Tab-separated table of C-alpha atoms in Angstrom:
chain	number	residue	atom	x	y	z
A	1	MET	CA	95.103	121.041	113.503
A	2	PRO	CA	92.963	117.798	113.794
A	3	GLU	CA	91.527	116.633	117.109
A	4	GLN	CA	93.311	113.653	118.536
A	5	PRO	CA	90.841	110.930	119.559
A	6	GLY	CA	90.956	109.867	123.219
A	7	SER	CA	90.890	111.414	126.621
A	8	ARG	CA	92.457	114.422	128.271
A	9	ILE	CA	95.597	115.294	130.210
A	10	ALA	CA	95.628	116.945	133.621
A	11	VAL	CA	98.400	118.994	135.131
A	12	VAL	CA	97.965	119.839	138.770
A	13	GLY	CA	100.155	122.703	140.006
A	14	GLY	CA	100.970	125.938	138.017
A	15	GLY	CA	104.512	126.563	139.247
A	16	ILE	CA	107.487	126.461	136.970
A	17	ALA	CA	107.594	122.647	136.814
A	18	GLY	CA	103.868	122.491	135.873
A	19	LEU	CA	104.110	125.243	133.289
A	20	ALA	CA	107.298	123.646	131.742
A	21	ALA	CA	105.298	120.355	131.450
A	22	LEU	CA	102.463	122.236	129.678
A	23	HIS	CA	104.995	123.903	127.338
A	24	GLU	CA	106.397	120.562	126.357
A	25	LEU	CA	102.965	118.956	126.052
A	26	GLU	CA	101.831	121.627	123.608
A	27	ARG	CA	105.117	121.755	121.710
A	28	LEU	CA	105.016	118.023	120.978
A	29	ALA	CA	101.363	118.104	120.122
A	30	LYS	CA	101.891	120.851	117.641
A	31	ARG	CA	104.915	119.133	116.137
A	32	SER	CA	102.925	115.863	115.732
A	33	GLY	CA	99.971	117.779	114.094
A	34	HIS	CA	97.455	116.981	116.715
A	35	ARG	CA	95.536	119.022	119.301
A	36	ALA	CA	95.857	117.886	122.862
A	37	ASP	CA	92.931	118.549	125.393
A	38	ILE	CA	94.793	119.703	128.571
A	39	ASP	CA	93.489	120.995	131.863
A	40	LEU	CA	95.680	122.865	134.435
A	41	TYR	CA	94.564	123.117	137.990
A	42	GLU	CA	96.137	125.656	140.429
A	43	ALA	CA	94.947	126.301	143.908
A	44	ALA	CA	96.288	129.834	144.058
A	45	ASP	CA	94.765	132.758	142.000
A	46	ARG	CA	98.006	133.164	140.102
A	47	LEU	CA	100.583	130.945	138.308
A	48	GLY	CA	104.287	130.799	138.826
A	49	GLY	CA	104.544	129.247	142.327
A	50	THR	CA	107.491	130.577	144.116
A	51	ILE	CA	108.526	132.623	141.059
A	52	ARG	CA	106.852	135.969	141.540
A	53	THR	CA	107.834	139.451	140.465
A	54	VAL	CA	106.052	142.346	142.150
A	55	ARG	CA	106.200	145.910	140.958
A	56	ASP	CA	105.823	148.248	143.919
A	57	GLY	CA	106.180	151.887	142.765
A	58	PRO	CA	109.702	152.280	141.539
A	59	TYR	CA	110.891	148.918	142.863
A	60	LEU	CA	110.987	145.665	140.989
A	61	LEU	CA	110.972	142.810	143.505
A	62	ASP	CA	111.687	139.149	142.718
A	63	VAL	CA	110.211	137.883	145.915
A	64	GLY	CA	111.193	134.239	145.366
A	65	PRO	CA	114.158	133.139	143.335
A	66	ASP	CA	115.959	135.939	141.492
A	67	SER	CA	118.435	134.243	139.249
A	68	LEU	CA	118.932	131.409	136.709
A	69	LEU	CA	122.062	129.297	137.047
A	70	THR	CA	123.688	129.210	133.673
A	71	SER	CA	125.743	126.092	134.228
A	72	LYS	CA	122.508	124.242	134.059
A	73	PRO	CA	121.200	125.341	130.665
A	74	TRP	CA	117.593	124.213	130.667
A	75	ALA	CA	115.915	127.443	131.991
A	76	ILE	CA	118.110	129.616	129.613
A	77	GLU	CA	117.110	127.367	126.728
A	78	LEU	CA	113.415	127.704	127.670
A	79	CYS	CA	113.872	131.554	127.719
A	80	GLU	CA	115.350	131.395	124.263
A	81	GLU	CA	112.522	129.252	122.877
A	82	LEU	CA	110.024	131.746	124.215
A	83	GLY	CA	111.724	134.641	122.495
A	84	LEU	CA	113.197	136.159	125.663
A	85	GLU	CA	116.906	135.856	124.641
A	86	SER	CA	117.280	139.679	124.324
A	87	GLU	CA	115.688	140.087	127.738
A	88	LEU	CA	118.319	137.989	129.620
A	89	ILE	CA	120.743	140.014	131.738
A	90	ALA	CA	123.875	139.026	133.630
A	91	THR	CA	124.740	140.033	137.162
A	92	ASP	CA	126.470	143.338	137.443
A	93	GLU	CA	130.169	142.541	137.628
A	94	THR	CA	131.142	146.186	138.652
A	95	HIS	CA	129.931	145.058	142.091
A	96	ARG	CA	131.385	141.611	141.997
A	97	GLY	CA	131.762	139.236	144.880
A	98	VAL	CA	130.093	138.252	148.096
A	99	ALA	CA	130.974	138.438	151.721
A	100	LEU	CA	130.886	136.076	154.670
A	101	TYR	CA	130.101	137.300	158.163
A	102	SER	CA	132.729	135.674	160.236
A	103	ARG	CA	133.957	136.455	163.810
A	104	GLY	CA	131.715	139.455	164.068
A	105	LYS	CA	132.827	141.071	160.775
A	106	LEU	CA	131.873	141.017	157.089
A	107	ARG	CA	134.725	139.584	155.161
A	108	ARG	CA	134.471	140.252	151.494
A	109	LEU	CA	135.543	137.523	148.960
A	110	ARG	CA	136.995	139.716	146.191
A	111	PHE	CA	136.146	137.780	143.100
A	112	GLY	CA	133.417	137.648	140.475
A	113	SER	CA	132.118	135.103	138.049
A	114	ASP	CA	135.003	135.772	135.664
A	115	ALA	CA	137.781	135.494	138.248
A	116	PRO	CA	140.506	132.894	137.808
A	117	PRO	CA	140.635	130.021	140.271
A	118	MET	CA	143.818	131.224	141.980
A	119	LYS	CA	142.279	134.549	142.731
A	120	MET	CA	139.414	132.777	144.434
A	121	VAL	CA	141.858	130.695	146.502
A	122	LEU	CA	143.885	133.800	147.505
A	123	SER	CA	140.692	135.503	148.545
A	124	PHE	CA	139.901	132.754	151.005
A	125	LEU	CA	143.528	132.704	152.213
A	126	THR	CA	143.738	136.421	152.882
A	127	GLY	CA	140.126	137.152	153.850
A	128	GLY	CA	140.320	136.187	157.536
A	129	ILE	CA	137.409	133.835	157.275
A	130	ILE	CA	139.363	130.737	158.156
A	131	SER	CA	142.071	130.775	160.902
A	132	TRP	CA	145.602	129.565	159.946
A	133	PRO	CA	145.165	126.247	161.827
A	134	GLY	CA	141.905	125.837	159.830
A	135	LEU	CA	143.648	126.677	156.517
A	136	LEU	CA	146.361	124.110	157.326
A	137	ARG	CA	143.685	121.553	157.896
A	138	MET	CA	142.082	122.418	154.639
A	139	ALA	CA	145.404	121.977	152.918
A	140	GLY	CA	145.489	118.371	154.125
A	141	ASP	CA	142.934	117.693	151.345
A	142	PHE	CA	145.961	117.736	148.943
A	143	VAL	CA	147.640	114.724	150.722
A	144	ILE	CA	144.997	112.674	152.488
A	145	PRO	CA	143.993	109.483	150.636
A	146	GLN	CA	141.269	109.835	148.071
A	147	GLY	CA	139.046	107.432	149.933
A	148	ALA	CA	136.039	105.529	148.514
A	149	ALA	CA	132.622	107.061	148.314
A	150	ALA	CA	130.952	106.912	151.748
A	151	GLY	CA	127.500	106.311	150.265
A	152	ASP	CA	124.803	108.696	151.291
A	153	GLU	CA	126.395	111.038	153.807
A	154	SER	CA	125.564	114.604	154.923
A	155	ILE	CA	127.236	117.557	153.400
A	156	ALA	CA	128.812	118.432	156.635
A	157	ASP	CA	130.295	114.891	157.134
A	158	PHE	CA	131.698	114.908	153.590
A	159	PHE	CA	133.501	118.261	153.840
A	160	ARG	CA	134.524	117.784	157.461
A	161	ARG	CA	136.352	114.616	156.431
A	162	ARG	CA	138.071	116.370	153.429
A	163	LEU	CA	138.523	119.925	154.620
A	164	GLY	CA	138.055	119.940	158.416
A	165	ARG	CA	135.512	121.262	160.987
A	166	GLU	CA	136.265	124.988	160.615
A	167	ALA	CA	135.771	124.810	156.829
A	168	VAL	CA	132.428	123.326	157.283
A	169	GLU	CA	131.301	125.855	159.875
A	170	ARG	CA	132.678	128.983	158.190
A	171	LEU	CA	132.510	128.231	154.445
A	172	ILE	CA	130.293	125.218	153.586
A	173	ASP	CA	127.479	125.817	155.990
A	174	PRO	CA	126.625	129.374	154.842
A	175	PHE	CA	126.838	128.649	151.140
A	176	MET	CA	124.650	125.491	151.437
A	177	ALA	CA	122.185	127.450	153.526
A	178	GLY	CA	122.135	130.188	150.838
A	179	ILE	CA	120.826	127.611	148.399
A	180	TYR	CA	118.575	125.290	150.497
A	181	GLY	CA	117.912	127.257	153.648
A	182	GLY	CA	118.731	123.963	155.440
A	183	ASP	CA	121.199	122.418	157.786
A	184	ALA	CA	124.446	120.940	156.258
A	185	ASN	CA	124.409	118.246	158.950
A	186	ARG	CA	121.080	116.940	157.652
A	187	LEU	CA	121.272	117.537	153.929
A	188	SER	CA	122.463	114.651	151.733
A	189	LEU	CA	125.514	115.349	149.682
A	190	PRO	CA	124.604	112.999	146.672
A	191	GLY	CA	121.119	114.303	146.784
A	192	THR	CA	122.095	117.988	146.673
A	193	PHE	CA	125.521	118.193	145.071
A	194	PRO	CA	126.408	114.832	143.347
A	195	ARG	CA	129.178	116.493	141.497
A	196	PHE	CA	131.219	116.554	144.658
A	197	VAL	CA	130.937	112.802	144.853
A	198	GLU	CA	132.194	112.567	141.274
A	199	MET	CA	135.083	114.990	142.089
A	200	GLN	CA	136.194	112.788	144.935
A	201	GLU	CA	136.058	109.679	142.688
A	202	ARG	CA	138.011	111.345	139.772
A	203	HIS	CA	140.605	113.438	141.631
A	204	ARG	CA	142.850	112.806	144.589
A	205	SER	CA	142.127	116.386	145.907
A	206	LEU	CA	138.797	117.887	146.181
A	207	LEU	CA	140.333	121.466	146.199
A	208	VAL	CA	142.120	120.685	142.853
A	209	ALA	CA	138.890	119.404	141.434
A	210	ILE	CA	137.047	122.548	142.493
A	211	MET	CA	139.660	124.811	140.946
A	212	LYS	CA	139.473	122.916	137.698
A	213	ARG	CA	135.682	123.161	137.668
A	214	ARG	CA	135.994	126.858	138.434
A	215	ALA	CA	138.239	127.359	135.321
A	216	GLU	CA	135.628	125.625	133.205
A	217	GLU	CA	132.882	127.803	134.597
A	218	ARG	CA	134.904	130.893	133.976
A	219	ARG	CA	135.074	129.987	130.291
A	220	GLN	CA	131.361	129.578	130.145
A	221	GLY	CA	130.659	133.283	131.187
A	222	PRO	CA	128.449	134.752	133.904
A	223	LEU	CA	127.249	132.140	136.527
A	224	PHE	CA	123.801	133.818	137.003
A	225	LYS	CA	121.396	135.605	134.771
A	226	SER	CA	117.922	137.061	135.244
A	227	LEU	CA	115.324	138.862	133.034
A	228	ARG	CA	115.184	142.528	132.527
A	229	SER	CA	111.703	142.730	134.136
A	230	GLY	CA	112.267	140.041	136.715
A	231	LEU	CA	111.762	136.248	136.568
A	232	GLY	CA	108.003	136.782	136.406
A	233	GLN	CA	108.666	137.693	132.783
A	234	LEU	CA	109.349	133.983	132.203
A	235	ILE	CA	105.985	133.023	133.832
A	236	GLU	CA	104.160	135.552	131.625
A	237	ALA	CA	105.870	134.208	128.473
A	238	LEU	CA	104.999	130.628	129.256
A	239	THR	CA	101.328	131.274	130.138
A	240	GLY	CA	100.986	133.504	127.033
A	241	SER	CA	102.328	130.750	124.755
A	242	LEU	CA	99.688	128.124	125.912
A	243	GLU	CA	97.042	127.584	123.254
A	244	MET	CA	95.565	124.130	124.030
A	245	THR	CA	95.425	124.485	127.821
A	246	THR	CA	92.305	125.293	129.882
A	247	SER	CA	93.448	126.871	133.151
A	248	TYR	CA	91.419	126.574	136.439
A	249	LEU	CA	92.883	129.115	138.894
A	250	GLY	CA	91.708	129.121	142.438
A	251	THR	CA	90.735	125.493	141.975
A	252	ALA	CA	92.331	123.123	144.575
A	253	VAL	CA	92.403	119.477	143.775
A	254	SER	CA	91.595	117.467	146.956
A	255	SER	CA	92.285	113.964	145.702
A	256	VAL	CA	93.291	111.952	142.592
A	257	ARG	CA	91.448	108.710	141.948
A	258	ARG	CA	92.049	105.862	139.504
A	259	VAL	CA	88.738	104.700	138.010
A	260	GLY	CA	89.213	101.962	135.452
A	261	GLU	CA	91.842	103.093	133.036
A	262	ARG	CA	91.216	106.830	133.714
A	263	TYR	CA	91.881	109.346	136.459
A	264	VAL	CA	89.354	111.360	138.291
A	265	LEU	CA	90.282	114.655	140.094
A	266	ASP	CA	88.105	115.734	143.004
A	267	THR	CA	87.726	119.531	143.461
A	268	ALA	CA	85.425	121.895	145.371
A	269	ALA	CA	83.492	122.352	142.171
A	270	GLY	CA	82.947	118.623	141.797
A	271	ALA	CA	84.733	115.626	140.244
A	272	ARG	CA	86.537	116.065	136.970
A	273	GLY	CA	87.228	112.888	135.045
A	274	ASP	CA	88.282	111.180	131.868
A	275	TYR	CA	92.002	111.892	132.188
A	276	SER	CA	94.269	109.284	130.682
A	277	ALA	CA	97.443	110.998	131.998
A	278	VAL	CA	98.114	113.101	135.019
A	279	ILE	CA	101.090	115.178	136.153
A	280	LEU	CA	101.279	116.231	139.764
A	281	ALA	CA	103.630	119.258	139.932
A	282	VAL	CA	102.792	120.336	143.453
A	283	PRO	CA	104.962	120.181	146.679
A	284	ALA	CA	105.517	116.625	147.865
A	285	HIS	CA	103.417	117.094	150.947
A	286	VAL	CA	100.511	118.167	148.829
A	287	ALA	CA	101.029	115.224	146.421
A	288	ALA	CA	100.998	112.932	149.502
A	289	SER	CA	97.596	114.191	150.401
A	290	LEU	CA	96.150	113.883	146.895
A	291	THR	CA	97.308	110.236	146.426
A	292	SER	CA	96.581	108.906	149.976
A	293	GLU	CA	93.595	106.810	148.924
A	294	MET	CA	94.704	105.877	145.407
A	295	ALA	CA	98.334	104.916	146.346
A	296	PRO	CA	98.991	104.656	150.164
A	297	ASP	CA	102.649	103.594	149.583
A	298	LEU	CA	103.308	106.480	147.184
A	299	SER	CA	101.667	108.919	149.645
A	300	ALA	CA	103.763	107.602	152.590
A	301	GLY	CA	107.019	108.147	150.624
A	302	LEU	CA	105.983	111.613	149.536
A	303	GLY	CA	105.193	112.546	153.030
A	304	GLU	CA	108.684	111.733	154.172
A	305	ILE	CA	110.166	114.604	152.245
A	306	ARG	CA	110.703	117.390	154.656
A	307	TYR	CA	109.921	121.098	153.940
A	308	VAL	CA	110.899	124.325	155.720
A	309	SER	CA	109.412	127.710	155.506
A	310	SER	CA	111.109	131.080	154.874
A	311	ALA	CA	110.582	134.780	154.390
A	312	THR	CA	112.173	137.533	152.201
A	313	VAL	CA	112.183	140.905	153.574
A	314	PHE	CA	112.860	143.884	151.222
A	315	LEU	CA	114.262	147.148	152.621
A	316	ALA	CA	115.200	150.253	150.734
A	317	PHE	CA	117.437	153.094	152.025
A	318	ARG	CA	118.286	156.520	150.677
A	319	LEU	CA	121.744	156.109	149.056
A	320	ALA	CA	122.793	159.493	150.332
A	321	GLU	CA	122.052	158.427	153.975
A	322	LEU	CA	124.459	155.422	153.758
A	323	LYS	CA	127.952	155.969	155.141
A	324	GLU	CA	129.142	154.164	152.078
A	325	ARG	CA	127.587	151.962	149.353
A	326	PRO	CA	127.875	148.352	150.343
A	327	ARG	CA	130.135	146.273	148.097
A	328	GLY	CA	129.496	143.057	146.262
A	329	HIS	CA	126.124	141.295	145.716
A	330	GLY	CA	125.496	140.536	149.341
A	331	PHE	CA	126.550	138.382	152.221
A	332	LEU	CA	125.967	135.011	153.917
A	333	ILE	CA	126.105	134.086	157.589
A	334	PRO	CA	127.431	130.866	159.168
A	335	LEU	CA	125.035	129.369	161.711
A	336	CYS	CA	127.807	129.463	164.355
A	337	GLU	CA	127.542	133.246	164.376
A	338	GLY	CA	124.167	133.071	165.957
A	339	ARG	CA	122.585	135.879	163.942
A	340	ARG	CA	118.841	136.336	163.378
A	341	ILE	CA	118.945	136.367	159.569
A	342	ASN	CA	120.573	134.015	157.131
A	343	GLY	CA	122.049	136.630	154.838
A	344	ALA	CA	121.135	139.383	152.424
A	345	THR	CA	121.371	140.352	148.751
A	346	TRP	CA	122.391	143.905	147.799
A	347	VAL	CA	119.754	143.935	145.060
A	348	SER	CA	120.723	147.354	143.718
A	349	ASN	CA	124.246	145.940	143.076
A	350	LYS	CA	123.177	142.659	141.574
A	351	TYR	CA	120.951	143.493	138.654
A	352	PRO	CA	120.082	146.816	136.999
A	353	GLY	CA	116.684	148.413	137.046
A	354	ARG	CA	115.502	147.034	140.408
A	355	GLY	CA	114.962	150.424	141.947
A	356	PRO	CA	115.613	154.191	141.621
A	357	GLU	CA	119.235	155.297	141.342
A	358	ASP	CA	119.028	157.335	144.606
A	359	ALA	CA	117.899	154.388	146.665
A	360	PHE	CA	119.654	151.132	147.741
A	361	LEU	CA	117.518	148.021	147.743
A	362	VAL	CA	118.278	145.064	150.086
A	363	ARG	CA	116.651	141.674	150.335
A	364	CYS	CA	117.128	139.748	153.655
A	365	PHE	CA	116.512	135.994	154.078
A	366	VAL	CA	114.968	134.567	157.230
A	367	GLY	CA	113.773	131.096	158.268
A	368	GLY	CA	114.595	127.654	157.017
A	369	ASP	CA	116.397	125.302	159.355
A	370	ARG	CA	118.501	128.192	160.624
A	371	THR	CA	116.305	130.939	161.976
A	372	PRO	CA	112.747	129.474	162.081
A	373	VAL	CA	111.830	131.130	165.360
A	374	GLU	CA	112.062	134.536	163.641
A	375	LEU	CA	109.112	133.622	161.358
A	376	GLY	CA	106.817	133.761	164.460
A	377	ARG	CA	107.098	137.528	164.374
A	378	ASP	CA	104.574	139.645	162.511
A	379	ASP	CA	105.596	141.426	159.358
A	380	GLU	CA	106.487	144.611	161.292
A	381	GLY	CA	108.627	142.675	163.786
A	382	LEU	CA	110.320	140.702	161.130
A	383	ALA	CA	111.276	143.880	159.193
A	384	ARG	CA	112.456	145.419	162.473
A	385	THR	CA	114.653	142.443	163.077
A	386	CYS	CA	116.253	142.916	159.592
A	387	VAL	CA	116.944	146.580	160.141
A	388	GLU	CA	118.603	145.792	163.491
A	389	GLU	CA	120.768	142.972	161.913
A	390	LEU	CA	121.734	145.124	158.990
A	391	ARG	CA	122.884	147.822	161.422
A	392	GLU	CA	124.933	145.448	163.484
A	393	ILE	CA	126.389	143.442	160.586
A	394	ALA	CA	126.779	145.920	157.750
A	395	GLY	CA	126.756	149.176	159.601
A	396	ILE	CA	123.605	150.485	157.808
A	397	ARG	CA	122.174	153.090	160.292
A	398	ALA	CA	119.786	154.748	158.030
A	399	ARG	CA	115.999	154.280	158.354
A	400	PRO	CA	114.341	152.288	155.548
A	401	ILE	CA	112.163	154.360	153.215
A	402	PHE	CA	110.457	151.133	151.834
A	403	THR	CA	109.646	147.796	153.483
A	404	ARG	CA	107.894	144.647	152.126
A	405	VAL	CA	107.728	141.219	153.630
A	406	PHE	CA	106.902	138.021	151.735
A	407	ARG	CA	106.384	134.619	153.426
A	408	TRP	CA	106.762	131.152	151.937
A	409	GLU	CA	105.122	128.427	153.958
A	410	ARG	CA	106.560	124.920	153.642
A	411	SER	CA	107.986	125.969	150.249
A	412	ASN	CA	111.619	124.693	150.465
A	413	PRO	CA	112.095	120.926	150.169
A	414	GLN	CA	115.091	119.484	152.016
A	415	TYR	CA	117.039	116.697	150.516
A	416	ASP	CA	117.972	115.097	153.862
A	417	VAL	CA	120.244	112.110	154.136
A	418	GLY	CA	118.462	109.090	152.549
A	419	HIS	CA	116.874	111.239	149.898
A	420	ALA	CA	118.097	109.005	147.031
A	421	GLY	CA	116.470	105.945	148.666
A	422	ARG	CA	113.168	107.800	149.351
A	423	LEU	CA	113.185	108.942	145.694
A	424	ARG	CA	113.664	105.408	144.435
A	425	ALA	CA	110.722	104.249	146.485
A	426	ILE	CA	108.628	107.125	145.340
A	427	GLU	CA	109.470	106.419	141.608
A	428	ASN	CA	108.811	102.678	141.986
A	429	ALA	CA	105.294	103.389	143.492
A	430	ALA	CA	104.515	105.960	140.932
A	431	SER	CA	105.571	103.566	138.068
A	432	ARG	CA	102.775	101.286	139.030
A	433	LEU	CA	100.200	103.969	138.079
A	434	PRO	CA	99.947	104.082	134.258
A	435	GLY	CA	99.974	107.638	132.836
A	436	PHE	CA	100.921	109.257	136.168
A	437	TRP	CA	104.043	111.400	136.814
A	438	LEU	CA	105.437	113.626	139.524
A	439	ALA	CA	107.525	116.796	138.807
A	440	GLY	CA	108.992	119.694	140.780
A	441	ALA	CA	111.529	120.720	143.249
A	442	ALA	CA	111.063	117.925	145.717
A	443	TYR	CA	112.734	115.262	143.668
A	444	ARG	CA	115.684	115.795	141.336
A	445	GLY	CA	116.822	119.415	141.999
A	446	ILE	CA	115.442	122.449	143.641
A	447	GLY	CA	116.575	125.191	141.136
A	448	ILE	CA	114.631	126.713	138.402
A	449	PRO	CA	116.652	124.895	135.637
A	450	ASP	CA	116.133	121.605	137.412
A	451	CYS	CA	112.396	122.158	137.725
A	452	VAL	CA	112.163	123.129	133.963
A	453	ARG	CA	114.036	120.003	133.002
A	454	ASP	CA	111.920	117.780	135.342
A	455	GLY	CA	108.646	119.391	134.123
A	456	ARG	CA	109.551	119.033	130.458
A	457	GLU	CA	110.556	115.394	130.960
A	458	ALA	CA	107.208	114.738	132.587
A	459	GLY	CA	105.414	116.527	129.743
A	460	ARG	CA	107.251	114.398	127.217
A	461	ARG	CA	106.408	111.096	128.934
A	462	ALA	CA	102.719	112.192	129.345
A	463	PHE	CA	102.402	113.167	125.669
A	464	GLU	CA	103.880	109.786	124.509
A	465	PHE	CA	101.500	107.820	126.897
A	466	TRP	CA	98.507	109.982	125.803
A	467	ARG	CA	99.229	109.477	122.147
A	468	GLN	CA	99.472	105.719	122.532
A	469	PHE	CA	96.445	105.575	124.781
A	470	ALA	CA	94.443	107.474	122.277
A	471	ALA	CA	95.634	105.368	119.382
A	472	GLY	CA	94.926	102.061	121.197
């Protein structure tokens, strides 16, 4: 493969967005018959960012995200490109459903990913989550005027207007928190779930639109998938496929400078220059620091994106010591219940092969906008809190035989109201820097599929710029 004349490409950040950008860069270079000279800089001593799978004895722990959303196909498509199609596994539907903790009790929603829409509706009606007055208010969605889009409003404001206060507190809040770890009163609806804006514009009733979408998702198959050996398997496959990339692990970049028509990266090991294209695939607050001298307006916009911290706590119990095996894939908790954890996943019910058959593995979620004070505890105290909460919420009185705590500092971006405007300002400022792109969870979607799409798009643009730069 001939060497392409010209300078190099730098990718800063080795999370899923950065690795997806590298994958796309190398794919396009190979297809064009040229060899790209690419450098990857990652401050940590490992790649993958928040995607991390830990093997601890007989336990397989996805300590960050644990699933790929199938309705957004980009991560599944990447797995298939990497030869991982046979490794994809769906959630175990023999333990289908989730529960909501409401009015001091776990109330199970008895449906799985293949359940018809009416079964989902009946589950809400008979589950005791919403009071009868609250259900009557929700039914008002069928008759209240469609209304025009209210611009950038919070998730809570939108659903409160359509479904009522109780629906927001008991249903919307816990589900949104399960995804973002944030506050429905602060999160932007068009920034997080633009499809609900589209539903309101296309249908008179939001509930009718949701049921129609549910029917479409049912035909598409399981809503979530993972990999047999955990999502770290995707990171291993991505890094193993790279042939043109030189990786610098444990190498933090302190600033990015524009020198003439090229970029220079400052690191503890000295300045690295001669880059015609740069992709920053790091958290927005890190990108703000790196660009503060080169582009103060861009840095200011990036710094406005708020992040929260979180922790995942794994606990395993002897199955024989449980009064009964918990049902479903886990539970979520409304903020109004005042609990000290945000919810939990019954890992042993969700995916096979995550632990021994005589043990029951649980993952608890703590922090975010909801329970940040709990993160001030040390690991032992945080684990003890989770044990106490599981006892009171789910009736698990056994002593854990295995405990692990993983913390994620400022790792969850929050798409607060005004996110669309902030993003436009950031994109406008970045467009004034030739050969410069941003990618990652802070901008156009926080899920793994969104980050894969964002990274690959940045990789495609960087490759086209690099090829034209080299040719000119």
